[in-house]
Amino acid sequence: MEQSRRELEFERKHLEDTLAIVREQLETARKENEENREAIIAAKKELRENTSHSVSNLWSQENFLDLVNLSQYANQVTDKLSEYEQQAKRMQALEKMLDSPYFARIDFKFDGESGVEKIYIGRSSLQDKQSCDMVIYDWRSPIASVFYRFTTGRAYYDSPNGRITGEVELKRQYEIKGGQLEYYFDAEVQIVDEFLRKLLAQNASSQMKTIVETIQKEQDLVIRNMEADLLMVQGAAGSGKTSVALHRAAYLMYQGLAEKLNHNNILIISPNSLFERYIAQVLPELGENQVNSLLFDEILAMILGSKYTQKKDTQTKDTQTKIAESRYTQSRNEFLEATLSAGETVERKILKESLKFKGSSQFLTILQRFLADIPKRWIEYEDVYYDGKVLAARELLKAELLRTNREFPLGFRLKSLEKSILKEVQNKRVERREKLREYVANKPEHVFEVEEVARMLSIHESTVLVKRLKKFTELDCFELYKKLYSDKNYFITLGKGLELPDSLEEIIGQTQKGLQRKELQYPDVLALAYLQLKTLGYGELKGIKQVVMDEVQDYQPIHFAILKELFPHARYTVLGDIHQTIGKQEDMTFYRQISQILNKENATFVSLGKSFRCTQDILEFSSRFLNPGADIKSFSRKGEKPRVLSAPNQDAYDELLLQEIDTCQGKGYQSVGIICKTAQEAETLYKRLLTKTRDNSRFKGISLQLIKKDTEAELRGVFILPVYLSKGLEFDAVLIHQVNKEHYYSEEDKNLLYIASTRALHRLNLFYTGALSPLI
């Protein structure tokens, strides 16, 4: 008892001493930043006063010294601004420390030393500037890995100078809020698990939280992996793989790769806009700037450019001309909606087989063969005439193009060919202009304007020549893609030796119709983007050194081929769950495909098989939708058993749903997700329930939100959404809409039910009218 009291007094005193250092450094930082602010204002004033007289024509030789002078003043401002921003970031970290400076401590006895060192771990580091001692170690520091990977006893960590070994004599965790120590405990395995259970029992947050206090050993190994050029993570639903990915991004910015990474060097590819919003605060909470985040649809739009656009429901007169010139592209969500809402029809079968084939490695081979064929067969070379003579014969142009280095994109090689022709024209232009002068001089009507007319004729000739050149030196990938499907026998020839689908003829026919209407289905958008990259390249994202990609199980080989072209030298962290695919079935060989396509020297595969999100009861229920052999471990948090509830008709069904929402809100749940199979069903249900809540006083307190593809709402309230937009999200309670045999009947529908079920933290109920799905 006495020992416990002394320990508590020690910890309180240590916290007070730590907070005193934090306050002192925060005060100093504020003063320095105020001085920096004043210095920036003074430097800007000096820049205006001393350089305003010389800002014109700075690039002339005479004004070079003025340019140097201006640059020196501008650099002073830039340096001060950078210092100001860094100080502001440090102030933000110190302000957070005032609330909770650290969350853990380990007592580590280094081998070869007699004393024990107390290591306190927090979200940011803190050093006592007087003694130069580390007061708090950043959770990403090498020694902090001991906290995540070891209990008391023998332990080690890898430092820049090699492996450090020793003994963990104490492992302690703290709950500190508002600068007050609420409690602490010595973290043996059973106690840590109980602490984590209490955390998981809380309501879902409207945005994803950091997990620095509860990172598991397996997760830490993923976060700190610095060797892999390609790190592939297969994670069960609720295993924390998205959190791990974001904490890994924060670790990479802290640790760096071959050189230090900043937030502009990392790209996160998110499954949808809602997910982007959901994860947006994790990195700022970890003290890092938000990194680049894009949907794959946005990457495709960047590659294809402004000629390719999504269809709009309304058109104005101002946009009709532009719309007439546009090629329409289908988004991934629109494609999913089309396949999920089509039922078991021939149309759905062709849509699915089209994506499966056009996303496959076989189709990539066909595209690569087609690319090799373009300069031989599909470029309409012309003889180039100038001054009445053949400057370059078409056959020679073709031979020259085929002779050039094929490692360069075809578009680049064609532009080089064009430049060489125009250079030759330039060499002959003086001689040609003299002939034009003689010609004009013999025309009486131009006797007083020979020079002007000769120049105009020369310009006209050059313009016509350039236009003729561009007919075969500028590529239109859309028109080229149409040629791929122009002849069925030609397509089959390109596919010689490959396994082609039985429905190839239907796929080609459907594609031809779409291309004639300038409408590209999602599989064709992917193919066209790949063609564009291979022929024209794309350099806007060249600063990316690390790509983090979530929900990879929903992507096809062609997606990874596109990424390889965009980021050939980047490292990759890809995370997925083969049990959560939509519109297809996958097994573990999927990761081997990714590895083969990205072709990285050091590829590592990690499996995270324990689910932390759902209660044990929900996970056991969800497991019925998995194929035999799937091994998903539960964190063993008990809760209510899921129920399957039926209603005799639509009115009774809606009442049942609203009663369940009312019950969930009565239990204090802050987020309730009603998950439908399609967006169309979600919208229909939303309108019905909205009417009911207006007409029935019992349900007036229920506020509903419809989630669409571009929605960026915070997850607090009652949401109605399609299953494909629920990927990566979690809700306190989940209600699955219409689990009858009309909606859920196929093997692929089992995946949808698994996804929907595993979105629930605490409560899961399923509802239906008619006959229950045989999958349940």
XYZ file of N, CA, C and O in Angstrom, residues 49 61 150 269 374 404 497 558 678 686 752:
44
model
N 10.266 48.401 -50.476
C 10.907 49.711 -50.561
C 12.173 49.692 -51.404
O 12.468 50.642 -52.126
N 20.060 41.562 -69.564
C 21.449 41.476 -69.116
C 21.826 42.655 -68.229
O 22.524 42.523 -67.229
N 7.198 -5.821 -26.685
C 7.647 -6.693 -25.603
C 6.877 -6.432 -24.310
O 6.402 -5.326 -24.059
N -4.252 6.565 -51.756
C -5.337 6.329 -52.717
C -6.514 5.754 -51.940
O -6.448 4.645 -51.413
N 0.982 -0.008 -83.131
C 0.517 1.325 -83.551
C 1.449 1.971 -84.573
O 0.990 2.406 -85.643
N 13.961 4.307 -83.592
C 14.267 5.067 -82.378
C 14.025 4.224 -81.130
O 13.304 3.227 -81.149
N -2.691 -16.992 -78.220
C -1.945 -17.641 -77.147
C -2.436 -17.289 -75.758
O -1.921 -17.824 -74.768
N -4.868 -4.146 -64.112
C -4.600 -2.939 -64.902
C -4.435 -1.704 -64.012
O -3.693 -0.776 -64.349
N -27.694 -1.117 -53.080
C -27.360 -0.152 -54.128
C -27.712 1.265 -53.692
O -28.486 1.463 -52.742
N -34.606 6.172 -48.210
C -34.455 7.476 -47.553
C -35.722 8.311 -47.714
O -36.230 8.900 -46.746
N -20.937 -9.060 -49.928
C -21.629 -7.812 -49.589
C -22.188 -7.879 -48.170
O -22.107 -6.902 -47.411
